[in-house]
mmCIF file of C-alpha atoms in Angstrom:
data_model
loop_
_atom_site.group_PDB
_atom_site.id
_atom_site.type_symbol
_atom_site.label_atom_id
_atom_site.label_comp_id
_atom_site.label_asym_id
_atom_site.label_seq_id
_atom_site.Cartn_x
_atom_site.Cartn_y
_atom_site.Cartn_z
ATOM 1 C CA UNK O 1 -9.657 11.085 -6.976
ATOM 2 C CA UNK O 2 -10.124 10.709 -3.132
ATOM 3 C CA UNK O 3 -7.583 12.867 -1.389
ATOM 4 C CA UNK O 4 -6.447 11.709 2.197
ATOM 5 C CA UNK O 5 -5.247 14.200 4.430
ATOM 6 C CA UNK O 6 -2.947 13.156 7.758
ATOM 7 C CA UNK O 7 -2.278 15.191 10.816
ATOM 8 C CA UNK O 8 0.370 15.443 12.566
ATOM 9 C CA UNK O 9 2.800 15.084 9.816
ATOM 10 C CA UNK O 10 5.721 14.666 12.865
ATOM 11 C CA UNK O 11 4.788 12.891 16.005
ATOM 12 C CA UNK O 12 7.047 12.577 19.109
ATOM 13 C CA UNK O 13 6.417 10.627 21.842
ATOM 14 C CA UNK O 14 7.637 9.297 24.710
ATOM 15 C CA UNK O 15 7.445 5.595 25.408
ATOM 16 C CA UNK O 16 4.408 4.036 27.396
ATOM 17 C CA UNK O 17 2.368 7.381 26.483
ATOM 18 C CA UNK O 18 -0.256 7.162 24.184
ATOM 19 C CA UNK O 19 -0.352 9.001 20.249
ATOM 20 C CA UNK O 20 -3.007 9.178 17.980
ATOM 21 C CA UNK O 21 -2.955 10.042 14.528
ATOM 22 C CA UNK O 22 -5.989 11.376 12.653
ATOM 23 C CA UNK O 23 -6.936 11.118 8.734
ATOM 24 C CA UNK O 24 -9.337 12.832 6.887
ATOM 25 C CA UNK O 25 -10.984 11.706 3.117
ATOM 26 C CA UNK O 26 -11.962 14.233 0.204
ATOM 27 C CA UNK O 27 -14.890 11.878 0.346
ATOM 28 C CA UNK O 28 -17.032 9.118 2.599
ATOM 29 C CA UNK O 29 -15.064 6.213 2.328
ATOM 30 C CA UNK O 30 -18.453 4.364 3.791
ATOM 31 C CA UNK O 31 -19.457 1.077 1.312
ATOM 32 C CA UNK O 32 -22.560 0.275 0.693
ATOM 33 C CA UNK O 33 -21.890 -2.746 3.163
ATOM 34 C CA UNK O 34 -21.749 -0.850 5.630
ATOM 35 C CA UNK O 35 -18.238 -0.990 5.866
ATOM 36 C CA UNK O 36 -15.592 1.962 5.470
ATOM 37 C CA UNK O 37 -12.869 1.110 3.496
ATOM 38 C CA UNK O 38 -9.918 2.491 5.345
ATOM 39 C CA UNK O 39 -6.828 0.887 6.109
ATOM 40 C CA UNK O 40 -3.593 2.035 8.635
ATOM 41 C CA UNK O 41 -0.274 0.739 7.640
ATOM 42 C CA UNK O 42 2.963 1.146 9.505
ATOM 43 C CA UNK O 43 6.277 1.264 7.565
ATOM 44 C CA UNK O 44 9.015 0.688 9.931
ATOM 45 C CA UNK O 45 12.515 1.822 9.096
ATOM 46 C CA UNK O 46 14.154 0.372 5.994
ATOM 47 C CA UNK O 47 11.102 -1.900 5.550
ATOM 48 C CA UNK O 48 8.281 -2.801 3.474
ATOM 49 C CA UNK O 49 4.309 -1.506 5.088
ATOM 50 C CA UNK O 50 2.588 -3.534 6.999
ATOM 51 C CA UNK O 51 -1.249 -3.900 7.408
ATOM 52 C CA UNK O 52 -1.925 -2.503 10.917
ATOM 53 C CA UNK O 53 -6.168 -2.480 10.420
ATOM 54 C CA UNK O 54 -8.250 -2.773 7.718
ATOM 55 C CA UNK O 55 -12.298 -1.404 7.283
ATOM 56 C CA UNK O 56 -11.297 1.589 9.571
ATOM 57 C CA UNK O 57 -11.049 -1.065 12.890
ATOM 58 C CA UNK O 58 -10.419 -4.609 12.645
ATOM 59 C CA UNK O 59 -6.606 -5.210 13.680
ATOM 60 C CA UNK O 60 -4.936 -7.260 11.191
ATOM 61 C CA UNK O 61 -3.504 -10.475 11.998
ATOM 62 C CA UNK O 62 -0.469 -10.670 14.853
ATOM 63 C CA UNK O 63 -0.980 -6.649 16.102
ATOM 64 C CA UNK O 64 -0.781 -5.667 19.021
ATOM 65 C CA UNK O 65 -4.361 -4.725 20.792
ATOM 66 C CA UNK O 66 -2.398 -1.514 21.515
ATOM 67 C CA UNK O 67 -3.216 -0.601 17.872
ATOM 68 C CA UNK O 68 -6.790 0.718 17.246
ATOM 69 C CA UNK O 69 -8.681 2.295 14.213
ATOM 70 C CA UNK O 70 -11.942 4.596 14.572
ATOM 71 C CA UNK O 71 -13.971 6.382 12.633
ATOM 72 C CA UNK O 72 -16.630 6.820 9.679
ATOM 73 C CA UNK O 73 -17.153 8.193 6.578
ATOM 74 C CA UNK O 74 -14.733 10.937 6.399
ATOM 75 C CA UNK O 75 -13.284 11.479 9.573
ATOM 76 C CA UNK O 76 -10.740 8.020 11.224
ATOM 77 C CA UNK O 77 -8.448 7.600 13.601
ATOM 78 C CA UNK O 78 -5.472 5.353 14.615
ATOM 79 C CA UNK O 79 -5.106 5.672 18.148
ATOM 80 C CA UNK O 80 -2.069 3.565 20.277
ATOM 81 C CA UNK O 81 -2.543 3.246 23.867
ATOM 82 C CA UNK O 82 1.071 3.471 25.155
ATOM 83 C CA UNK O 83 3.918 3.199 22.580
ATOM 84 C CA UNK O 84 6.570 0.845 22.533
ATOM 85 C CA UNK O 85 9.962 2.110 20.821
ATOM 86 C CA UNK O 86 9.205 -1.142 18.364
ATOM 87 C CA UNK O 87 6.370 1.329 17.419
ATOM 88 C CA UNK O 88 8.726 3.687 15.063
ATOM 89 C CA UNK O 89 8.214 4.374 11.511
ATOM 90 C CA UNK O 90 5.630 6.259 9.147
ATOM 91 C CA UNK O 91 2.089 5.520 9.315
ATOM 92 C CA UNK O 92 -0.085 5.868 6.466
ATOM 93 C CA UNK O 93 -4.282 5.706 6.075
ATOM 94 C CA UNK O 94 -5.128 4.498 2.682
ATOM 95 C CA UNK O 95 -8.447 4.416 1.410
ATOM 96 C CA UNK O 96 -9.489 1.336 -1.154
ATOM 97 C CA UNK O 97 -13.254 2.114 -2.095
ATOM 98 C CA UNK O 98 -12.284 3.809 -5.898
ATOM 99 C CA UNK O 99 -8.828 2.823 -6.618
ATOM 100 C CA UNK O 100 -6.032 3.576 -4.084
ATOM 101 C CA UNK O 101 -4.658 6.113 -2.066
ATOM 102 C CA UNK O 102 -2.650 7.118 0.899
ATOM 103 C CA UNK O 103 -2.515 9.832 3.223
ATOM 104 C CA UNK O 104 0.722 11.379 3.564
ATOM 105 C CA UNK O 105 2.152 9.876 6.208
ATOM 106 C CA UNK O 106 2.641 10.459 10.290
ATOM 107 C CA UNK O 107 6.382 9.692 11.289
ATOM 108 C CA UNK O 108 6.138 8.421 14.680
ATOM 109 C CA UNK O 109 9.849 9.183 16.765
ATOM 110 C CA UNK O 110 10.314 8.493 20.529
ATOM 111 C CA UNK O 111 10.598 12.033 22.470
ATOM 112 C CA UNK P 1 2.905 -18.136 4.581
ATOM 113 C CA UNK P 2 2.385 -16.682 1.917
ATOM 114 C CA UNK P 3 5.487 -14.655 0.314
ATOM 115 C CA UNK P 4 5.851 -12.345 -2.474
ATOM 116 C CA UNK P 5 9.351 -12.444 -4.442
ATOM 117 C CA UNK P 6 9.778 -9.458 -7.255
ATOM 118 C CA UNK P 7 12.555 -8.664 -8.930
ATOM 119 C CA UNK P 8 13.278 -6.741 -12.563
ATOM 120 C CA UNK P 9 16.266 -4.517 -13.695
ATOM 121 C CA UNK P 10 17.170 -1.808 -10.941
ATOM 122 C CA UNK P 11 18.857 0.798 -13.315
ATOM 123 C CA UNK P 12 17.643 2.082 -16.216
ATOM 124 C CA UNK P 13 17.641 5.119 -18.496
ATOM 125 C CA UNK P 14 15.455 8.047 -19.686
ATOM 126 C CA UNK P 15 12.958 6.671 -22.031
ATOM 127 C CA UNK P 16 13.236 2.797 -21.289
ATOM 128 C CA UNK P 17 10.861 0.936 -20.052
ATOM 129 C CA UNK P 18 10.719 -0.397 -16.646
ATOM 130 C CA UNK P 19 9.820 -4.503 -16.096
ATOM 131 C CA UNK P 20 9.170 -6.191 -12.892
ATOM 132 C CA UNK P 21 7.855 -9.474 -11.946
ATOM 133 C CA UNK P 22 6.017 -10.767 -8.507
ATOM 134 C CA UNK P 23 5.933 -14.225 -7.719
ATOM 135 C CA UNK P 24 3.279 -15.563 -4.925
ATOM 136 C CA UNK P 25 4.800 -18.549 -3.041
ATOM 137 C CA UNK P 26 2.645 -20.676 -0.548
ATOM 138 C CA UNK P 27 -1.100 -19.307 -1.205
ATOM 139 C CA UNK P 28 -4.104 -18.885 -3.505
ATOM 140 C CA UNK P 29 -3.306 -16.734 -6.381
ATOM 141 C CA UNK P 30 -6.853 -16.784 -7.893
ATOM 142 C CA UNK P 31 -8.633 -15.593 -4.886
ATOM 143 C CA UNK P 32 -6.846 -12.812 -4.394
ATOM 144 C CA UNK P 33 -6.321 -9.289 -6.639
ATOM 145 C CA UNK P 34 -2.195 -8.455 -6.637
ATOM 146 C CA UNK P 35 -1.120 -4.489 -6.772
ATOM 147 C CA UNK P 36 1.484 -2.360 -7.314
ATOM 148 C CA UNK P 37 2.834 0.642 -5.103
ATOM 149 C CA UNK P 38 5.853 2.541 -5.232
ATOM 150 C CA UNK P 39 7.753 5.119 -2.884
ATOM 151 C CA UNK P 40 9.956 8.778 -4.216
ATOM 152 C CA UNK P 41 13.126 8.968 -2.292
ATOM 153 C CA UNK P 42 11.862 10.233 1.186
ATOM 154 C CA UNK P 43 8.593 10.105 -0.222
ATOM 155 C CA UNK P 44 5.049 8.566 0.873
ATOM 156 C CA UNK P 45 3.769 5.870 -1.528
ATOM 157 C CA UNK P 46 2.079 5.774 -4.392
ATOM 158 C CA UNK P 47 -0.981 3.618 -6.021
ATOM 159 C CA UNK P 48 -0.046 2.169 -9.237
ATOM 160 C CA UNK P 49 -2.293 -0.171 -10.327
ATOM 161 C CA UNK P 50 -4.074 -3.235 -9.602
ATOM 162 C CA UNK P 51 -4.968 -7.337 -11.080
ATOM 163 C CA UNK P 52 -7.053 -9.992 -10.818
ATOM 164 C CA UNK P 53 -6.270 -13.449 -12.051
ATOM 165 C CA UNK P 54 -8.681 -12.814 -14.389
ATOM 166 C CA UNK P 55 -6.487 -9.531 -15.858
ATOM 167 C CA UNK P 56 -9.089 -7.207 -15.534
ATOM 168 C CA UNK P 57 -6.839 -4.212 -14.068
ATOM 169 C CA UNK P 58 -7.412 -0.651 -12.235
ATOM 170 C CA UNK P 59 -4.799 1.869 -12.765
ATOM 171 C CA UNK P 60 -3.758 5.240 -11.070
ATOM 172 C CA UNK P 61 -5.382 7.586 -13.603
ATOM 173 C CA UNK P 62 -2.424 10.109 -13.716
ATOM 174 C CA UNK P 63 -0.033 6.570 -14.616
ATOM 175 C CA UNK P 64 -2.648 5.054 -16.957
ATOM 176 C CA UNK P 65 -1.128 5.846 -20.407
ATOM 177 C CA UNK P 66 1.972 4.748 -19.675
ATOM 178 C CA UNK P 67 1.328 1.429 -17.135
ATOM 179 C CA UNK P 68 0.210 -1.875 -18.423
ATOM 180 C CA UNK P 69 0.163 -4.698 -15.159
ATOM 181 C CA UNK P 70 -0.315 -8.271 -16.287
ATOM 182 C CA UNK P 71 -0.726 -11.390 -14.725
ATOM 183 C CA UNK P 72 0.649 -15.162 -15.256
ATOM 184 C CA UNK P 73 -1.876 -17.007 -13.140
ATOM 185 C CA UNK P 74 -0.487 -20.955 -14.128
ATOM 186 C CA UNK P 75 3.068 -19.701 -12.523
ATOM 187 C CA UNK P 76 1.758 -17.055 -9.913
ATOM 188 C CA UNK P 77 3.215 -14.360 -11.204
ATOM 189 C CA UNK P 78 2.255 -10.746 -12.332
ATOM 190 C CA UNK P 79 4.567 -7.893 -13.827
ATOM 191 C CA UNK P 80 4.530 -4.309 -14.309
ATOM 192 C CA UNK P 81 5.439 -2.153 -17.186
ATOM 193 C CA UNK P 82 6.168 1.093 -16.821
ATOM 194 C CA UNK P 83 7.177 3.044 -20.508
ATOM 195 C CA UNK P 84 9.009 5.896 -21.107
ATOM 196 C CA UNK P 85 10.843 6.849 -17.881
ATOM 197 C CA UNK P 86 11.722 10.126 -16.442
ATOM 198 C CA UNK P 87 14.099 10.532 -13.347
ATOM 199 C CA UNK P 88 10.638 10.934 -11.555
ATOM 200 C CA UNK P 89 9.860 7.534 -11.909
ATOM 201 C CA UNK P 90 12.952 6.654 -9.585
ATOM 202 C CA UNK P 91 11.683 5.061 -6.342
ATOM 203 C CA UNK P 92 11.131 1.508 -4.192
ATOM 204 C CA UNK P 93 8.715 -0.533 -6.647
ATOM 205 C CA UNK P 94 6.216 -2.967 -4.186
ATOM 206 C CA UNK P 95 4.268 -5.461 -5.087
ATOM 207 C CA UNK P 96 1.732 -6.130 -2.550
ATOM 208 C CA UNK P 97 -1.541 -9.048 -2.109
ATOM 209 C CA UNK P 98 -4.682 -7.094 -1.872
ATOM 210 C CA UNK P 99 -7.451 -9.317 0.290
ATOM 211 C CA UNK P 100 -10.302 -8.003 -1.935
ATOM 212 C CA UNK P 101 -13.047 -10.757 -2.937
ATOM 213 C CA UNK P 102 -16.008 -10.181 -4.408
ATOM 214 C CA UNK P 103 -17.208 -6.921 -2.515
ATOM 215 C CA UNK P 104 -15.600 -7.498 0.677
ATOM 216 C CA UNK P 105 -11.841 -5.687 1.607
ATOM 217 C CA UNK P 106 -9.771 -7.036 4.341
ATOM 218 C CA UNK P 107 -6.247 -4.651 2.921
ATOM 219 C CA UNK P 108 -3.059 -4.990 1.763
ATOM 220 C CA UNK P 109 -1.877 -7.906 3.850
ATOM 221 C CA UNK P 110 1.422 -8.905 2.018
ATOM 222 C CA UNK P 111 3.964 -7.273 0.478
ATOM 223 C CA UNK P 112 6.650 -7.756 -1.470
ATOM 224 C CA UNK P 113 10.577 -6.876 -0.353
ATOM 225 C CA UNK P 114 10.560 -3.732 -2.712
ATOM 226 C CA UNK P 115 12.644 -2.668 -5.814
ATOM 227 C CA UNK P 116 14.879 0.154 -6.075
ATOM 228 C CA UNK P 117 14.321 1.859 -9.358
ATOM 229 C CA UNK P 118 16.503 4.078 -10.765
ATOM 230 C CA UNK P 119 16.307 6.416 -14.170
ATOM 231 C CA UNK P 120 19.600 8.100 -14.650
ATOM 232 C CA UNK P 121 20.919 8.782 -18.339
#
């Protein structure tokens, strides 16, 4: 099994500043494509996930340019240049390239 | 847009067998695979399995002898069954639309409103 590991696990911050969250795989999550097969979802409060970016950095439809992924192979990030109190919830790396899994979670909270 | 509607029995007791249903409303249901996930009180979420419209399935290894995920591609629709139920099965069931054709990935881009799931004798 791929393990993903997230840091932090909490995350305050205070609106209009920027957060970035960092997740780390057991193993390269690069596809022989060329593409890495991580994805950043957001659960927001009471709510189903939502697809935030998919292949480590292409934003998924309707989010915000705010919202970026980086990274490759084992190391990706999900950075967010100046949160917005909309921005609330846990956010989760998953990794699709042998079955499924999903970091931990980040709980983002406004400071 | 596309919406996914699941429902199934939301109580249930030690040893039973848990059965939910997706429906896909307003898309293609053969190009797409179709997953389930579910979420422990206060918990992060959890892989169960995955379908094609073909039926050819992936499962979460440590859920494999107990999970069976089918599909009903003429009415857009595929289930999960989960058998013999502890209280650590209790969570949010999701269904969710995996953009995953041939060996390109674009995510899970829709998901279902979520089931609450509960084993209790």
């Amino acid at each position: 099994d791929i393990v993903m590991t997230q840091s932090p696990l909490s995350l305050p911050v205070i609106p209009g500043e920027p957060a970035s969250i960092s997740c780390r795989s057991s193993q390269s999550l690069l596809h022989s494509n060329g593409y890495n097969y991580l994805d950043w979802y957001l659960q927001k409060p009471g709510k189903s996930p939502q697809l935030l970016v998919y292949l480590g950095s292409s934003r998924a439809s309707g989010v915000p340019d705010r919202f970026s992924g980086s990274g490759s192979g084992t190391d990706f990030t999900l950075k967010i240049s100046g949160v917005e109190a909309e921005d609330i919830g846990v956010y989760y790396c998953m990794q699709g390239l042998q079955g499924i899994t999903f970091g931990q979670g980040t709980r983002l909270e406004i400071k | 847009q596309v919406q996914l509607q699941q429902w199934g029995a939301g109580l249930l007791k030690p040893w039973e067998t848990l059965s939910l249903t997706c429906a896909v409303y307003g898309g293609s249901f053969s190009d797409y695979h179709w997953s389930w996930i579910r979420q422990p009180p206060g918990k992060g979420l959890e892989w169960i399995g995955e379908i094609n419209h073909r039926g050819s399935t992936k499962y979460y290894p440590s859920l494999r002898s107990r999970v069976t995920i089918s599909v009903d591609t003429p009415k857009n629709q595929f289930s999960l069954r989960l058998t013999s139920l502890t209280a650590a099965d209790t969570a949010v069931y999701y269904c969710a639309r995996v953009d995953r054709v041939g060996g390109d990935y674009y995510g899970m881009d829709v998901w279902g409103q979520g089931t609450t799931v509960t084993v209790s004798s």
